[in-house]
mmCIF file of C-alpha atoms in Angstrom:
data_model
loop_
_atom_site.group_PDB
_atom_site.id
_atom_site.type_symbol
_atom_site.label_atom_id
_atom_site.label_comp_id
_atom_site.label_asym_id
_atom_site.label_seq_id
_atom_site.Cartn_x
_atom_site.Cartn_y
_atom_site.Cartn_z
ATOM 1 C CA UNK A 1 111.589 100.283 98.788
ATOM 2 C CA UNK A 2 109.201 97.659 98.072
ATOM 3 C CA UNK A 3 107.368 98.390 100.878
ATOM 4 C CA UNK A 4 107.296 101.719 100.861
ATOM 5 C CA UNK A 5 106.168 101.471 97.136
ATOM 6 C CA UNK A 6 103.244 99.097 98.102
ATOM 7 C CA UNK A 7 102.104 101.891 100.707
ATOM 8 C CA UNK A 8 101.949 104.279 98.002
ATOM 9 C CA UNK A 9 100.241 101.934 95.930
ATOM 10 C CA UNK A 10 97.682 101.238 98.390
ATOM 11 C CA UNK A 11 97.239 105.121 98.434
ATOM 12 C CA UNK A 12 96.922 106.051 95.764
ATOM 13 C CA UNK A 13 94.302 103.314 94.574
ATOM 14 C CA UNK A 14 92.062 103.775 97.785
ATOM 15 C CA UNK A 15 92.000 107.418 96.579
ATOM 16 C CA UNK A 16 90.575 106.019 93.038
ATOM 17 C CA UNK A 17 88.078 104.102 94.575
ATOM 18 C CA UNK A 18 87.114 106.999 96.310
ATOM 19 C CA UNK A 19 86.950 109.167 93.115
ATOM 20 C CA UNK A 20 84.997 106.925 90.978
ATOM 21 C CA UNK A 21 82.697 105.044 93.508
ATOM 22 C CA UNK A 22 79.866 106.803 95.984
ATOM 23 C CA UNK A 23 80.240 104.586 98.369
ATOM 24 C CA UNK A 24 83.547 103.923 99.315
ATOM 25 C CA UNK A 25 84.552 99.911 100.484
ATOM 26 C CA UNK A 26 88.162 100.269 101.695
ATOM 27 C CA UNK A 27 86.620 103.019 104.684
ATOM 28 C CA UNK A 28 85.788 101.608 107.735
ATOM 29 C CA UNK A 29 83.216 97.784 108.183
ATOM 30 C CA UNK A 30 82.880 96.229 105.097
ATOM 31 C CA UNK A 31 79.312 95.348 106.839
ATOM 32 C CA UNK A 32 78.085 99.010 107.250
ATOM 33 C CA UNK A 33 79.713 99.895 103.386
ATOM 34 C CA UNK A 34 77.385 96.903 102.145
ATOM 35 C CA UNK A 35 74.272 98.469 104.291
ATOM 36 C CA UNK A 36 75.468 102.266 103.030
ATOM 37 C CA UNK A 37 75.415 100.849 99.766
ATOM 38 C CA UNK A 38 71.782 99.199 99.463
ATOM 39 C CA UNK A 39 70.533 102.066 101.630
ATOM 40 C CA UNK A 40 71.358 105.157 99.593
ATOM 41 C CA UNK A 41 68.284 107.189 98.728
ATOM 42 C CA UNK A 42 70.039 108.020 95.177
ATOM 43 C CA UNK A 43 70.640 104.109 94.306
ATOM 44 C CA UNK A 44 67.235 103.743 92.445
ATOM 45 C CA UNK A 45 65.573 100.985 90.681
ATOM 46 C CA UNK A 46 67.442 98.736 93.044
ATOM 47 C CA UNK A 47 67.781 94.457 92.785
ATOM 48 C CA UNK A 48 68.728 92.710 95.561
ATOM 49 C CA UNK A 49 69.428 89.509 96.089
ATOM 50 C CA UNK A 50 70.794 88.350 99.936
ATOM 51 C CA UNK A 51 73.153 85.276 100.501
ATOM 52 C CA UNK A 52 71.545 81.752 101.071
ATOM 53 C CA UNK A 53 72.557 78.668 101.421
ATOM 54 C CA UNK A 54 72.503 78.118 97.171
ATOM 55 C CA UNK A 55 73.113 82.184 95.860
ATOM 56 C CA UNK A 56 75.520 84.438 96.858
ATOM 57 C CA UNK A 57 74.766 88.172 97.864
ATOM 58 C CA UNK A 58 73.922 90.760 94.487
ATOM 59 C CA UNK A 59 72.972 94.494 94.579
ATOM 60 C CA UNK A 60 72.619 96.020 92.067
ATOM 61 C CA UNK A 61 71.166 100.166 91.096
ATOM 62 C CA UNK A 62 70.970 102.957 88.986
ATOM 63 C CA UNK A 63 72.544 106.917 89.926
ATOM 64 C CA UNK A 64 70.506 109.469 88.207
ATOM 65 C CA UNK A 65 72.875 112.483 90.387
ATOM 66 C CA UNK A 66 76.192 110.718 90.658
ATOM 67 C CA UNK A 67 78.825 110.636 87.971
ATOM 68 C CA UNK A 68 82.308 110.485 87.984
ATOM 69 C CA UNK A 69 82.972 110.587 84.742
ATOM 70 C CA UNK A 70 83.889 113.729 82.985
ATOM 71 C CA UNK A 71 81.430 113.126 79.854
ATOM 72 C CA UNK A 72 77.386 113.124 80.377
ATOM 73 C CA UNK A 73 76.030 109.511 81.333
ATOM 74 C CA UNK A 74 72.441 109.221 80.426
ATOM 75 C CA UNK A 75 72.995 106.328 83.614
ATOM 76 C CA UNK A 76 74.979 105.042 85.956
ATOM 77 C CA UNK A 77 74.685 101.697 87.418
ATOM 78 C CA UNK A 78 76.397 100.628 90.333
ATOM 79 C CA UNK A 79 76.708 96.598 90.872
ATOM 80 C CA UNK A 80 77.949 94.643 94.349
ATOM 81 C CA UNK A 81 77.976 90.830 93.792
ATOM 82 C CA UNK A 82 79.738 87.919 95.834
ATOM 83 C CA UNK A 83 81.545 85.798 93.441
ATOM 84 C CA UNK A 84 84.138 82.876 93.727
ATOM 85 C CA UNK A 85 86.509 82.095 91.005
ATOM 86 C CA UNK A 86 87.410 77.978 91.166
ATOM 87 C CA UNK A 87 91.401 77.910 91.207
ATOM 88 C CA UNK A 88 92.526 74.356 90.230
ATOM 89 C CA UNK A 89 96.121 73.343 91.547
ATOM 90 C CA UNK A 90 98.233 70.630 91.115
ATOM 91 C CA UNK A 91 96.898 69.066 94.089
ATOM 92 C CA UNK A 92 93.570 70.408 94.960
ATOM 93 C CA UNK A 93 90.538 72.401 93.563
ATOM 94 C CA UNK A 94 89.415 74.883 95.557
ATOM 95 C CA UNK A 95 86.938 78.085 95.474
ATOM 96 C CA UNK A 96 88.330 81.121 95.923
ATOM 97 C CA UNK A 97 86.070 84.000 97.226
ATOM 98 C CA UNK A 98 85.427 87.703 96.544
ATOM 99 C CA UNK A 99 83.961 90.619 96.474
ATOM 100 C CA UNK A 100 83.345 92.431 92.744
ATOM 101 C CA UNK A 101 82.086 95.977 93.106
ATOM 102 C CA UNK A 102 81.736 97.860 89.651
ATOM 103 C CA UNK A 103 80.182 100.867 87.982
ATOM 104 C CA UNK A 104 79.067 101.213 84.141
ATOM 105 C CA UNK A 105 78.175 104.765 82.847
ATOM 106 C CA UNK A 106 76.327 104.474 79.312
ATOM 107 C CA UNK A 107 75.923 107.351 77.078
ATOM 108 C CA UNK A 108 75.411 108.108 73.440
ATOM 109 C CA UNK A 109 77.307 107.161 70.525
ATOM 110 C CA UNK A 110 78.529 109.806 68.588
ATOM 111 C CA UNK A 111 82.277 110.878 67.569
ATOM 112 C CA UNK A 112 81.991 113.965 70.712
ATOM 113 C CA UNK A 113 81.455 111.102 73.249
ATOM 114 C CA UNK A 114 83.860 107.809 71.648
ATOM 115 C CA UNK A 115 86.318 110.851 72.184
ATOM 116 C CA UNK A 116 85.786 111.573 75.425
ATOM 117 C CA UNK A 117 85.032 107.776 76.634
ATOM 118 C CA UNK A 118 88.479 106.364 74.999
ATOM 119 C CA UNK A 119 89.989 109.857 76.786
ATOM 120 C CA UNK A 120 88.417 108.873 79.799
ATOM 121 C CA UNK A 121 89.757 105.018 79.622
ATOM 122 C CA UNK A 122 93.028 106.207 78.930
ATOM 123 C CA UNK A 123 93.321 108.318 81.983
ATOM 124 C CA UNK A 124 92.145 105.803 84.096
ATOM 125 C CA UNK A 125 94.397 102.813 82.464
ATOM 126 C CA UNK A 126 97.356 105.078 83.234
ATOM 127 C CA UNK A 127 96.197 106.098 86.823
ATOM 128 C CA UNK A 128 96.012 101.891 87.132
ATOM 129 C CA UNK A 129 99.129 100.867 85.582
ATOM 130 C CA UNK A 130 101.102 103.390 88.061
ATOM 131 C CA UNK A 131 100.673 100.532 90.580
ATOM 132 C CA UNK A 132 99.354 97.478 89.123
ATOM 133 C CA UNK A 133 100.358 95.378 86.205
ATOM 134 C CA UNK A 134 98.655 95.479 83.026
ATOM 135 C CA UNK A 135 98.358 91.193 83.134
ATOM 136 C CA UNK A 136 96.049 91.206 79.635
ATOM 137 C CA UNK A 137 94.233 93.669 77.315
ATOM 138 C CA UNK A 138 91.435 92.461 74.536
ATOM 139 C CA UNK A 139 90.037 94.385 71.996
ATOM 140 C CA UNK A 140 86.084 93.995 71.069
ATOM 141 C CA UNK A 141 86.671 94.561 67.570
ATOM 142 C CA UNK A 142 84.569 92.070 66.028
ATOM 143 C CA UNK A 143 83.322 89.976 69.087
ATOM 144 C CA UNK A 144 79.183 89.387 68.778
ATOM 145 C CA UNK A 145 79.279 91.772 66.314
ATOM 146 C CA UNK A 146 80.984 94.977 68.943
ATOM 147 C CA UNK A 147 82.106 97.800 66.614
ATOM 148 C CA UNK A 148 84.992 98.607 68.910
ATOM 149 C CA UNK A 149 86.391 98.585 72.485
ATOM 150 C CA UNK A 150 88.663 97.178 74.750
ATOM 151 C CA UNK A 151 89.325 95.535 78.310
ATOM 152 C CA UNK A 152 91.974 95.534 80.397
ATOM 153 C CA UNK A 153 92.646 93.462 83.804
ATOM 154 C CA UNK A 154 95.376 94.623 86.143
ATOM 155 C CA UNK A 155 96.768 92.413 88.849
ATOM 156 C CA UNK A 156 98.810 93.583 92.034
ATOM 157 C CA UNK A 157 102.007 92.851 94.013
ATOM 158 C CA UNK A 158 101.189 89.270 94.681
ATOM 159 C CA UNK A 159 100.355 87.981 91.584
ATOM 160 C CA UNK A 160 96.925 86.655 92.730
ATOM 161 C CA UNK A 161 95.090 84.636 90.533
ATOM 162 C CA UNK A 162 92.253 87.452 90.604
ATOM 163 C CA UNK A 163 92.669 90.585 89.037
ATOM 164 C CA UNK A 164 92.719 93.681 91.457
ATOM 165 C CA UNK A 165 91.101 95.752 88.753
ATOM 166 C CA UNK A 166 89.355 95.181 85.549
ATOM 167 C CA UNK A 167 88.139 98.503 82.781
ATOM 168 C CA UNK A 168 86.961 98.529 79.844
ATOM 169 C CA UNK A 169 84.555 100.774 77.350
ATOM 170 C CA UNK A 170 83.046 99.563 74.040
ATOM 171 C CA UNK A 171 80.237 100.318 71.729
ATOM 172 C CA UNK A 172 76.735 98.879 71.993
ATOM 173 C CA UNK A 173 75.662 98.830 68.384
ATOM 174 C CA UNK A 174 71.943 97.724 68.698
ATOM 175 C CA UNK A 175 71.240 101.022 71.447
ATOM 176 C CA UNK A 176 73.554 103.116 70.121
ATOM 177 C CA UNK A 177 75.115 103.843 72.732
ATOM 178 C CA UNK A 178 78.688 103.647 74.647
ATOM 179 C CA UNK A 179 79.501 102.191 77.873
ATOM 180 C CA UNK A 180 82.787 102.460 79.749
ATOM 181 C CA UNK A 181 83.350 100.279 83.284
ATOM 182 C CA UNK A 182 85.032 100.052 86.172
ATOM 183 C CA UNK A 183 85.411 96.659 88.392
ATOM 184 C CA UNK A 184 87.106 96.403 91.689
ATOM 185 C CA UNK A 185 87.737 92.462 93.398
ATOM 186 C CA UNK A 186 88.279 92.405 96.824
ATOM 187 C CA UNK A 187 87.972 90.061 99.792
ATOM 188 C CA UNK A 188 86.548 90.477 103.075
ATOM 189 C CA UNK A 189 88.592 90.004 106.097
ATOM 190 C CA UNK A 190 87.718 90.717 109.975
ATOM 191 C CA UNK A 191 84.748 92.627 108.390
ATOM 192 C CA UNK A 192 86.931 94.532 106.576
ATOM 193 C CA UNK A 193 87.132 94.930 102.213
ATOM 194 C CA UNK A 194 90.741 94.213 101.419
ATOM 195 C CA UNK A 195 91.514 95.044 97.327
ATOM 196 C CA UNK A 196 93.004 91.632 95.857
ATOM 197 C CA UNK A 197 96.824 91.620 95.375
ATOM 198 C CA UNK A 198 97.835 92.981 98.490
ATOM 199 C CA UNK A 199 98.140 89.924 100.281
ATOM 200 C CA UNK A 200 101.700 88.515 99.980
ATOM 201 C CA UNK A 201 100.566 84.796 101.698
ATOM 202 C CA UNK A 202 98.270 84.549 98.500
ATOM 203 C CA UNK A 203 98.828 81.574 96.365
ATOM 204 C CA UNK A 204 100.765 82.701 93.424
ATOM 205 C CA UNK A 205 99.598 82.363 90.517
ATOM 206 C CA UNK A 206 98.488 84.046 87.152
ATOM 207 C CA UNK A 207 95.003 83.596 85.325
ATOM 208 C CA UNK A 208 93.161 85.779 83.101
ATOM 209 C CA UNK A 209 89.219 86.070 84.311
ATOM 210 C CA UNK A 210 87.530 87.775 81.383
ATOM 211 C CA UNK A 211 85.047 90.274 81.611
ATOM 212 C CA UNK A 212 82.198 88.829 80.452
ATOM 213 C CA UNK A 213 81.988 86.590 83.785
ATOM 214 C CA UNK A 214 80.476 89.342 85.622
#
């Protein structure tokens, strides 16, 4: 059952990633995804920053054609960045690798859109928590001054010490505007994008990353 469950799982969330991302990681060489990615003609106003020996790889664009969303975004950015989160264990400290690939839609605040972005955040949360545990959900209420909003990080089977998935939406008071997000984690292994809690080897172990690290 477990297993069968985990198939499913795996499913159903590479069919999300599909939904709500153009460029999808989890088909085919995570090598030809990253050029598909940087290449598209509709990615505009595009920053790009390749791995060296002291940065690690960041791409980042905006859509003025794609969104997924069912409300109007006035944009859509689109953000691929290398990232390591340091896991300390009893007996070690280590780096731990990945991949975060995440899209932000912004759009105006008004009581038509807050509707439709908590709506939208709702539908998504429960498409998420079909599979995935909800590990920890904040509300912005109050934080640097955020009228409202929340965030949400959902870990999978293995308990891995990143979250598979991380959404949130919340008001930006000084544009006036509303953003709602989407962030995948995955590694890369044998040049393939693997989402983050699939792996049963992984060290087990539960930590709450918070959103404003990325």
């Amino acid at each position: 059952m477990l297993l069968t469950s985990t198939g499913f799982g795996q499913k159903r969330f590479a069919n999300l990633v599909k939904e709500y991302f153009r460029v999808n990681p989890l088909e085919g060489n995570f090598s030809a995804f990253t050029k598909a990615f940087v290449e598209d003609p509709d990615l505009l106003n595009k920053q790009i920053k390749l791995q060296t020996d002291t940065s690690l790889f960041f791409a980042k664009g905006i859509y003025k054609v794609f969104n997924p969303f069912v409300f109007k975004a006035k944009r859509v950015e689109a953000i691929l960045a290398e990232n390591e989160q340091i896991i300390e264990d009893a007996d070690s400290t280590y780096a731990l690798p990945f991949m975060g690939y995440q899209i932000i839609a912004y759009t105006d605040d008004n009581p038509e859109y807050r509707r439709l972005i908590v709506s939208e955040f709702k539908k998504l949360d429960k498409k998420l928590r079909k599979d995935f545990k909800r590990t920890n959900s904040t509300t912005l209420k109050g934080v640097q001054n955020i009228e409202d909003g929340v965030v949400n990080d959902y870990t999978g089977f293995s308990l891995s010490p990143i979250p598979i998935a991380t959404l949130g939406w919340q008001t930006l008071s000084q544009s006036k505007q509303l953003l709602l997000t989407l962030l995948i984690r995955m590694k890369v292994e044998k040049n393939r994008a693997i989402p983050f809690g699939y792996n049963k080897e992984e060290k087990i172990r539960s930590e709450i990353i918070s959103f404003d690290d990325f």
